[in-house]
Tab-separated table of C-alpha atoms in Angstrom:
chain	number	residue	atom	x	y	z
A	895	GLY	CA	119.633	106.910	25.682
A	896	LEU	CA	120.215	107.028	21.939
A	897	LEU	CA	120.938	103.541	20.570
A	898	GLN	CA	121.164	102.182	24.118
A	899	LYS	CA	121.571	98.415	24.300
A	900	THR	CA	118.822	96.567	26.160
A	901	VAL	CA	121.252	93.936	27.455
A	902	ASP	CA	124.864	94.827	28.137
A	903	ARG	CA	126.329	91.348	28.564
A	904	LYS	CA	124.599	88.067	27.786
A	905	PRO	CA	125.386	84.761	29.546
A	906	VAL	CA	127.654	82.580	27.404
A	907	ASP	CA	125.082	79.814	26.981
A	908	TYR	CA	122.523	82.372	25.701
A	909	GLN	CA	124.817	83.894	23.083
A	910	SER	CA	124.307	83.011	19.447
A	911	PRO	CA	127.101	80.763	18.102
A	912	GLY	CA	126.839	82.524	14.743
A	913	VAL	CA	126.919	81.132	11.234
A	914	ARG	CA	130.095	80.476	9.280
A	915	ALA	CA	130.336	81.901	5.760
A	916	GLY	CA	133.792	81.117	4.469
A	917	SER	CA	136.260	83.080	6.582
A	918	PHE	CA	133.498	85.249	8.076
A	919	GLU	CA	131.210	84.733	11.053
A	920	LEU	CA	127.644	86.081	10.901
A	921	ASN	CA	125.606	86.934	13.984
A	922	ALA	CA	122.088	88.338	13.877
A	923	GLY	CA	119.264	88.896	16.313
A	924	ALA	CA	116.494	91.188	17.501
A	925	GLU	CA	115.519	92.738	20.815
A	926	LEU	CA	112.138	93.810	22.160
A	927	ALA	CA	112.308	96.550	24.791
A	928	TRP	CA	109.885	98.713	26.762
A	929	GLU	CA	110.628	102.247	27.956
A	930	THR	CA	108.674	104.684	30.094
A	931	ASN	CA	109.319	108.446	30.015
A	932	ASP	CA	107.581	110.876	32.391
A	933	ASN	CA	108.460	113.973	30.327
A	934	ILE	CA	108.711	113.094	26.639
A	935	PHE	CA	108.831	116.756	25.489
A	936	TYR	CA	111.284	117.881	28.203
A	937	LEU	CA	108.912	120.612	29.421
A	938	LYS	CA	109.591	122.688	32.521
A	939	ASP	CA	105.915	122.509	33.504
A	940	ASP	CA	102.925	120.304	32.612
A	941	GLU	CA	105.085	117.257	31.864
A	942	ILE	CA	103.604	114.637	29.526
A	943	ASP	CA	104.426	110.962	30.008
A	944	ASP	CA	104.231	108.030	27.616
A	945	ASN	CA	105.379	104.456	27.129
A	946	ILE	CA	107.562	103.436	24.201
A	947	TRP	CA	108.048	100.017	22.620
A	948	HIS	CA	111.316	99.273	20.816
A	949	ILE	CA	112.115	96.622	18.215
A	950	ARG	CA	115.865	96.398	17.549
A	951	PRO	CA	117.144	94.001	14.872
A	952	TRP	CA	120.918	93.809	14.369
A	953	LEU	CA	123.550	92.088	12.257
A	954	ASN	CA	127.306	91.622	12.755
A	955	VAL	CA	129.726	90.159	10.221
A	956	ASN	CA	133.310	89.575	11.407
A	957	SER	CA	136.323	88.165	9.599
A	958	ASP	CA	138.394	85.341	11.058
A	959	TRP	CA	141.748	85.963	9.396
A	960	SER	CA	145.219	85.381	10.828
A	961	ARG	CA	146.297	88.749	9.389
A	962	HIS	CA	144.215	91.831	8.652
A	963	ALA	CA	140.554	92.227	9.669
A	964	LEU	CA	137.240	93.295	8.155
A	965	ASN	CA	133.954	93.808	10.009
A	966	PHE	CA	130.455	94.995	9.150
A	967	SER	CA	127.552	95.851	11.439
A	968	ALA	CA	123.995	97.113	11.073
A	969	PHE	CA	121.503	98.113	13.764
A	970	VAL	CA	117.930	99.454	13.623
A	971	ASP	CA	115.828	100.864	16.465
A	972	VAL	CA	112.098	101.148	15.694
A	973	ALA	CA	110.403	103.131	18.488
A	974	SER	CA	106.618	103.261	18.826
A	975	TYR	CA	104.908	105.574	21.353
A	976	VAL	CA	101.683	104.246	22.865
A	977	GLU	CA	99.853	107.606	23.074
A	978	PHE	CA	101.810	110.126	21.002
A	979	ASN	CA	102.394	108.355	17.687
A	980	SER	CA	103.751	111.591	16.202
A	981	GLN	CA	106.913	110.965	18.226
A	982	ASN	CA	107.617	107.578	16.597
A	983	TYR	CA	111.041	107.253	15.002
A	984	THR	CA	113.328	104.753	13.291
A	985	ASP	CA	117.060	104.994	13.812
A	986	ALA	CA	119.458	103.030	11.623
A	987	VAL	CA	123.232	102.610	11.829
A	988	MET	CA	125.602	100.899	9.393
A	989	SER	CA	129.357	100.703	9.720
A	990	MET	CA	132.366	98.943	8.255
A	991	ASP	CA	135.782	98.817	9.850
A	992	GLY	CA	138.994	96.933	9.397
A	993	ARG	CA	142.722	96.675	9.880
A	994	VAL	CA	145.593	96.184	7.463
A	995	ASP	CA	148.665	94.682	9.123
A	996	VAL	CA	151.531	96.443	7.363
A	997	LYS	CA	154.311	94.736	9.328
A	998	ARG	CA	154.986	93.579	12.848
A	999	GLY	CA	153.950	96.378	15.212
A	1000	SER	CA	152.430	98.510	12.448
A	1001	ALA	CA	148.841	98.656	11.235
A	1002	PHE	CA	146.529	100.811	9.161
A	1003	ASN	CA	143.024	101.078	10.663
A	1004	TYR	CA	139.912	102.369	8.942
A	1005	LYS	CA	136.209	102.830	9.600
A	1006	ALA	CA	133.273	104.178	7.588
A	1007	SER	CA	129.825	104.725	9.052
A	1008	TYR	CA	126.404	106.030	8.069
A	1009	MET	CA	123.594	106.819	10.515
A	1010	ASN	CA	119.994	107.910	10.052
A	1011	LEU	CA	119.005	109.222	13.478
A	1012	HIS	CA	116.624	111.415	15.448
A	1013	GLU	CA	117.675	114.196	17.797
A	1014	ASP	CA	116.791	113.679	21.433
A	1015	ARG	CA	114.493	116.344	22.894
A	1016	SER	CA	116.949	116.975	25.708
A	1017	ASN	CA	118.805	119.023	23.056
A	1018	PRO	CA	117.485	122.621	23.230
A	1019	ASP	CA	117.429	122.824	19.408
A	1020	SER	CA	114.715	120.117	19.291
A	1021	ARG	CA	112.278	121.167	21.998
A	1022	ASN	CA	109.995	123.309	19.808
A	1023	TYR	CA	109.371	120.683	17.120
A	1024	LEU	CA	106.107	118.813	16.543
A	1025	GLU	CA	107.975	115.630	15.596
A	1026	PRO	CA	111.496	114.412	16.406
A	1027	THR	CA	114.171	116.180	14.365
A	1028	LYS	CA	115.740	113.745	11.895
A	1029	TYR	CA	119.305	113.952	10.634
A	1030	THR	CA	121.974	111.882	8.934
A	1031	PHE	CA	125.550	111.420	10.042
A	1032	SER	CA	128.335	109.956	7.931
A	1033	GLY	CA	131.961	109.633	8.826
A	1034	ILE	CA	135.347	108.281	7.818
A	1035	ASP	CA	138.056	107.448	10.342
A	1036	VAL	CA	141.591	106.362	9.394
A	1037	ASP	CA	144.794	106.069	11.396
A	1038	TYR	CA	148.225	104.506	11.261
A	1039	THR	CA	149.843	103.059	14.376
A	1040	HIS	CA	153.375	101.851	14.978
A	1041	SER	CA	154.968	100.366	18.099
A	1042	PHE	CA	158.550	101.033	19.173
A	1043	ASN	CA	159.041	98.467	21.910
A	1044	ARG	CA	156.914	99.895	24.764
A	1045	LEU	CA	156.056	103.127	22.942
A	1046	THR	CA	153.170	103.326	20.456
A	1047	ALA	CA	152.557	106.286	18.154
A	1048	ALA	CA	149.443	106.973	16.092
A	1049	LEU	CA	148.480	109.514	13.441
A	1050	GLY	CA	144.844	109.768	12.434
A	1051	TYR	CA	142.252	111.724	10.493
A	1052	GLN	CA	138.456	111.855	10.807
A	1053	TYR	CA	135.829	113.400	8.569
A	1054	GLN	CA	132.275	113.886	9.857
A	1055	ASP	CA	129.268	115.189	7.924
A	1056	THR	CA	125.937	116.044	9.605
A	1057	ASN	CA	122.776	116.989	7.682
A	1058	TYR	CA	119.422	117.907	9.250
A	1059	LYS	CA	115.961	117.581	7.754
A	1060	ASN	CA	113.435	120.386	8.035
A	1061	GLY	CA	110.818	120.103	10.768
A	1062	LYS	CA	107.539	121.631	11.902
A	1063	ASP	CA	106.642	123.521	15.048
A	1064	PHE	CA	103.514	122.814	17.122
A	1065	GLU	CA	101.486	125.177	14.902
A	1066	GLY	CA	102.476	123.360	11.711
A	1067	ASN	CA	104.961	125.963	10.457
A	1068	VAL	CA	108.027	124.637	8.636
A	1069	ILE	CA	111.344	125.131	10.421
A	1070	ASN	CA	114.303	125.336	8.050
A	1071	ASN	CA	117.240	123.388	9.462
A	1072	GLN	CA	119.677	123.841	6.589
A	1073	ASP	CA	121.720	126.317	8.638
A	1074	ARG	CA	122.613	123.457	11.004
A	1075	ASP	CA	124.264	121.320	8.295
A	1076	ARG	CA	128.002	121.053	8.870
A	1077	ASP	CA	131.142	119.004	8.389
A	1078	ARG	CA	134.131	118.577	10.667
A	1079	ASN	CA	137.762	117.617	10.017
A	1080	ILE	CA	139.739	116.166	12.916
A	1081	TRP	CA	143.485	115.448	13.104
A	1082	LEU	CA	144.824	113.138	15.785
A	1083	VAL	CA	148.276	112.551	17.278
A	1084	ARG	CA	148.587	109.971	20.055
A	1085	LEU	CA	151.490	108.569	22.074
A	1086	GLY	CA	151.096	105.598	24.386
A	1087	TYR	CA	153.514	103.910	26.769
A	1088	ASP	CA	152.970	100.313	27.891
A	1089	TYR	CA	153.474	100.448	31.643
A	1090	SER	CA	152.649	96.750	31.854
A	1091	ASP	CA	150.925	94.084	29.783
A	1092	ARG	CA	147.615	95.250	31.298
A	1093	SER	CA	147.846	99.033	31.307
A	1094	ASP	CA	149.354	101.931	29.403
A	1095	PHE	CA	149.603	105.698	29.721
A	1096	PHE	CA	148.732	107.967	26.817
A	1097	VAL	CA	148.691	111.596	25.735
A	1098	GLU	CA	146.598	112.760	22.798
A	1099	TYR	CA	146.034	115.899	20.748
A	1100	ARG	CA	142.976	116.429	18.537
A	1101	GLY	CA	142.697	119.471	16.321
A	1102	ASN	CA	139.422	120.197	14.529
A	1103	ASP	CA	137.985	122.480	11.875
A	1104	LEU	CA	134.173	122.827	11.874
A	1105	ASP	CA	132.597	124.321	8.745
A	1106	TYR	CA	128.882	125.091	8.353
A	1107	ASP	CA	127.353	124.815	4.882
A	1108	GLN	CA	125.781	128.261	5.291
A	1109	GLN	CA	128.034	131.113	6.399
A	1110	PHE	CA	125.280	132.672	8.530
A	1111	ASP	CA	122.561	130.897	10.496
A	1112	ARG	CA	118.890	131.931	10.769
A	1113	ASN	CA	119.811	134.581	13.349
A	1114	GLY	CA	122.724	136.086	11.400
A	1115	TYR	CA	125.578	134.397	13.298
A	1116	GLU	CA	128.656	132.704	11.858
A	1117	ARG	CA	128.784	129.273	13.529
A	1118	SER	CA	131.939	127.868	11.921
A	1119	SER	CA	134.826	127.350	14.341
A	1120	ASP	CA	138.109	125.613	15.008
A	1121	GLY	CA	139.700	124.267	18.141
A	1122	TYR	CA	141.604	121.535	19.888
A	1123	ASP	CA	141.347	118.912	22.613
A	1124	ILE	CA	144.351	117.812	24.692
A	1125	ARG	CA	144.007	114.767	26.922
A	1126	GLY	CA	146.179	112.439	28.928
A	1127	GLY	CA	145.294	109.357	30.886
A	1128	VAL	CA	145.581	105.639	31.416
A	1129	ALA	CA	143.996	102.637	29.691
A	1130	TRP	CA	143.437	99.222	31.274
A	1131	ASN	CA	142.979	95.823	29.697
A	1132	MET	CA	142.617	93.407	32.599
A	1133	THR	CA	140.681	90.710	30.762
A	1134	GLY	CA	137.577	89.669	32.640
A	1135	VAL	CA	138.004	92.293	35.380
A	1136	LEU	CA	138.551	95.852	34.140
A	1137	THR	CA	138.806	97.324	30.648
A	1138	GLY	CA	138.558	100.895	29.391
A	1139	TYR	CA	140.252	104.241	29.900
A	1140	LEU	CA	140.305	107.305	32.136
A	1141	PHE	CA	141.696	110.718	31.161
A	1142	LEU	CA	141.913	114.432	31.978
A	1143	GLN	CA	141.403	116.940	29.178
A	1144	TYR	CA	141.356	120.570	28.157
A	1145	VAL	CA	139.041	121.659	25.332
A	1146	ASN	CA	139.096	124.970	23.449
A	1147	GLN	CA	136.802	126.016	20.573
A	1148	ASN	CA	137.037	129.442	18.850
A	1149	TYR	CA	134.274	130.796	16.591
A	1150	ASP	CA	134.474	132.828	13.388
A	1151	ASP	CA	131.862	135.267	14.683
A	1152	GLU	CA	133.636	137.894	16.796
A	1153	ARG	CA	130.488	138.335	18.891
A	1154	PHE	CA	130.915	134.830	20.292
A	1155	ASN	CA	133.123	133.939	23.204
A	1156	LYS	CA	135.129	130.749	22.923
A	1157	VAL	CA	133.855	127.549	24.547
A	1158	SER	CA	136.589	126.027	26.679
A	1159	GLY	CA	137.243	124.181	29.901
A	1160	PHE	CA	138.849	121.313	31.756
A	1161	GLY	CA	137.111	118.009	32.164
A	1162	VAL	CA	137.405	114.305	32.741
A	1163	GLY	CA	136.522	111.442	30.461
A	1164	ALA	CA	136.133	107.737	31.066
A	1165	ASN	CA	134.643	104.562	29.694
A	1166	LEU	CA	135.216	101.709	32.113
A	1167	ASP	CA	133.809	98.182	32.184
A	1168	TRP	CA	134.213	96.422	35.532
A	1169	THR	CA	133.205	92.834	36.223
A	1170	PRO	CA	133.398	92.370	40.010
A	1171	THR	CA	131.794	88.903	39.802
A	1172	LYS	CA	130.812	86.479	37.052
A	1173	LEU	CA	127.192	87.575	37.539
A	1174	THR	CA	127.627	91.350	37.754
A	1175	SER	CA	128.988	93.931	35.321
A	1176	VAL	CA	129.320	97.687	35.775
A	1177	ASN	CA	129.864	100.349	33.101
A	1178	VAL	CA	130.823	103.921	33.990
A	1179	LYS	CA	131.120	106.779	31.496
A	1180	PHE	CA	132.125	110.445	31.756
A	1181	SER	CA	132.448	112.846	28.848
A	1182	ASN	CA	133.006	116.584	28.442
A	1183	ALA	CA	132.951	118.404	25.115
A	1184	PRO	CA	131.733	121.566	23.367
A	1185	GLN	CA	128.401	121.114	21.599
A	1186	GLU	CA	126.884	122.974	18.670
A	1187	THR	CA	123.660	124.959	18.846
A	1188	THR	CA	121.714	127.543	16.835
A	1189	GLN	CA	120.129	129.036	19.962
A	1190	VAL	CA	120.083	132.844	19.945
A	1191	GLY	CA	122.831	134.599	21.872
A	1192	THR	CA	125.185	131.685	22.524
A	1193	SER	CA	128.192	130.343	20.649
A	1194	GLY	CA	127.616	126.870	22.035
A	1195	TYR	CA	127.713	125.007	25.290
A	1196	TYR	CA	130.059	122.778	27.227
A	1197	SER	CA	128.220	119.532	27.861
A	1198	SER	CA	129.169	117.123	30.656
A	1199	LEU	CA	127.631	113.646	30.727
A	1200	TYR	CA	127.931	111.188	33.605
A	1201	SER	CA	126.361	107.753	33.446
A	1202	ALA	CA	126.539	104.418	35.227
A	1203	ARG	CA	124.970	101.089	34.408
A	1204	VAL	CA	124.787	97.903	36.470
A	1205	GLN	CA	123.680	94.526	35.168
A	1206	HIS	CA	123.191	91.517	37.420
A	1207	GLU	CA	122.306	87.983	36.407
A	1208	LEU	CA	119.485	86.830	38.672
A	1209	ARG	CA	119.156	83.615	36.675
A	1210	ARG	CA	120.783	82.458	33.466
A	1211	ASN	CA	117.825	83.812	31.501
A	1212	ILE	CA	116.809	86.721	33.795
A	1213	LEU	CA	118.996	89.852	33.753
A	1214	LEU	CA	118.415	92.901	35.951
A	1215	ASN	CA	119.616	96.282	34.581
A	1216	ALA	CA	119.808	99.655	36.312
A	1217	ARG	CA	121.062	102.813	34.593
A	1218	PHE	CA	121.614	106.377	35.781
A	1219	SER	CA	122.733	109.381	33.761
A	1220	TYR	CA	123.184	113.075	34.468
A	1221	THR	CA	123.874	115.857	31.961
A	1222	ASP	CA	125.002	119.399	32.708
A	1223	ASN	CA	125.081	121.991	29.884
A	1224	ASP	CA	127.095	125.135	30.559
A	1225	TYR	CA	126.234	127.799	27.943
A	1226	GLU	CA	128.706	130.430	26.784
A	1227	LEU	CA	126.332	133.406	26.735
A	1228	ASP	CA	126.498	136.519	24.589
A	1229	ASP	CA	126.712	139.657	26.712
A	1230	ASN	CA	123.525	141.158	25.244
A	1231	ILE	CA	121.146	138.298	24.454
A	1232	SER	CA	120.180	135.184	26.408
A	1233	PRO	CA	119.570	131.942	24.500
A	1234	GLU	CA	116.018	130.856	23.948
A	1235	GLY	CA	114.865	127.969	26.059
A	1236	SER	CA	117.685	128.275	28.631
């Protein structure tokens, strides 16, 4: 998957101790990975396979302060296809995050990120391109949290900006992607209750306003929309055994174009890390959310992703990884036109 780590958890004696720089700790490294894909263009028929080599350098800088926090990270994934060099790509991610401790039980959290990525061909908008579709993503995330004994309240705001570069089809014609450029504003309200020192229940509301740079896309549709996401669940923090969260949600997205039906539905979400033994770790993820598209005749689709990953330490320096993922895209179709490529 996109920006997937080669190794999920390294043995302690094979982890870099880092380098001290004043009150910061620096960690850096690089990974070499090999991937095989039996259908690199996601074709229904006449699948084409290839092998891909990855070089992934990374850098983490973390503060070591008694109060407040400041962190910086950078990651690059250079992918080289053995046969189809036209599919080569370089993804890069940079982020900075931190925390300002206002007073006991209160904190201001912030994060800024910039990503230069490629769009996976499993996305219907990218299947007819000669080369991977490139885009940039930048975002700002701020929130303020305060604890009242066992109750914790949070107010937050996120800004996300996505910009696509033009591409070419298999005949060399330029495909203008400017109608896919967009920005999103998200407002967050969250309440959590500490059931114990290892778990808490939470309920969360996220409202969003999605605005496309161009009022109409290449097919004459207005893609801008607004909506909300309501979720409630439980989070665990059993150090060394189970960490993560599990929730139920309802998502609703309404579009400016009256020809489009809303994209809505119930779903589940989870991100759980389980360590049944000192040698084995398991990660399970579920996610459900509306996704944007410029496909003809559809307002968007409700995407559900399910994945599981198991890592087992055969020896201290030999790690075995197995990963499975399944994606289901449920399109909200226009009554008169079916989306291309569905």
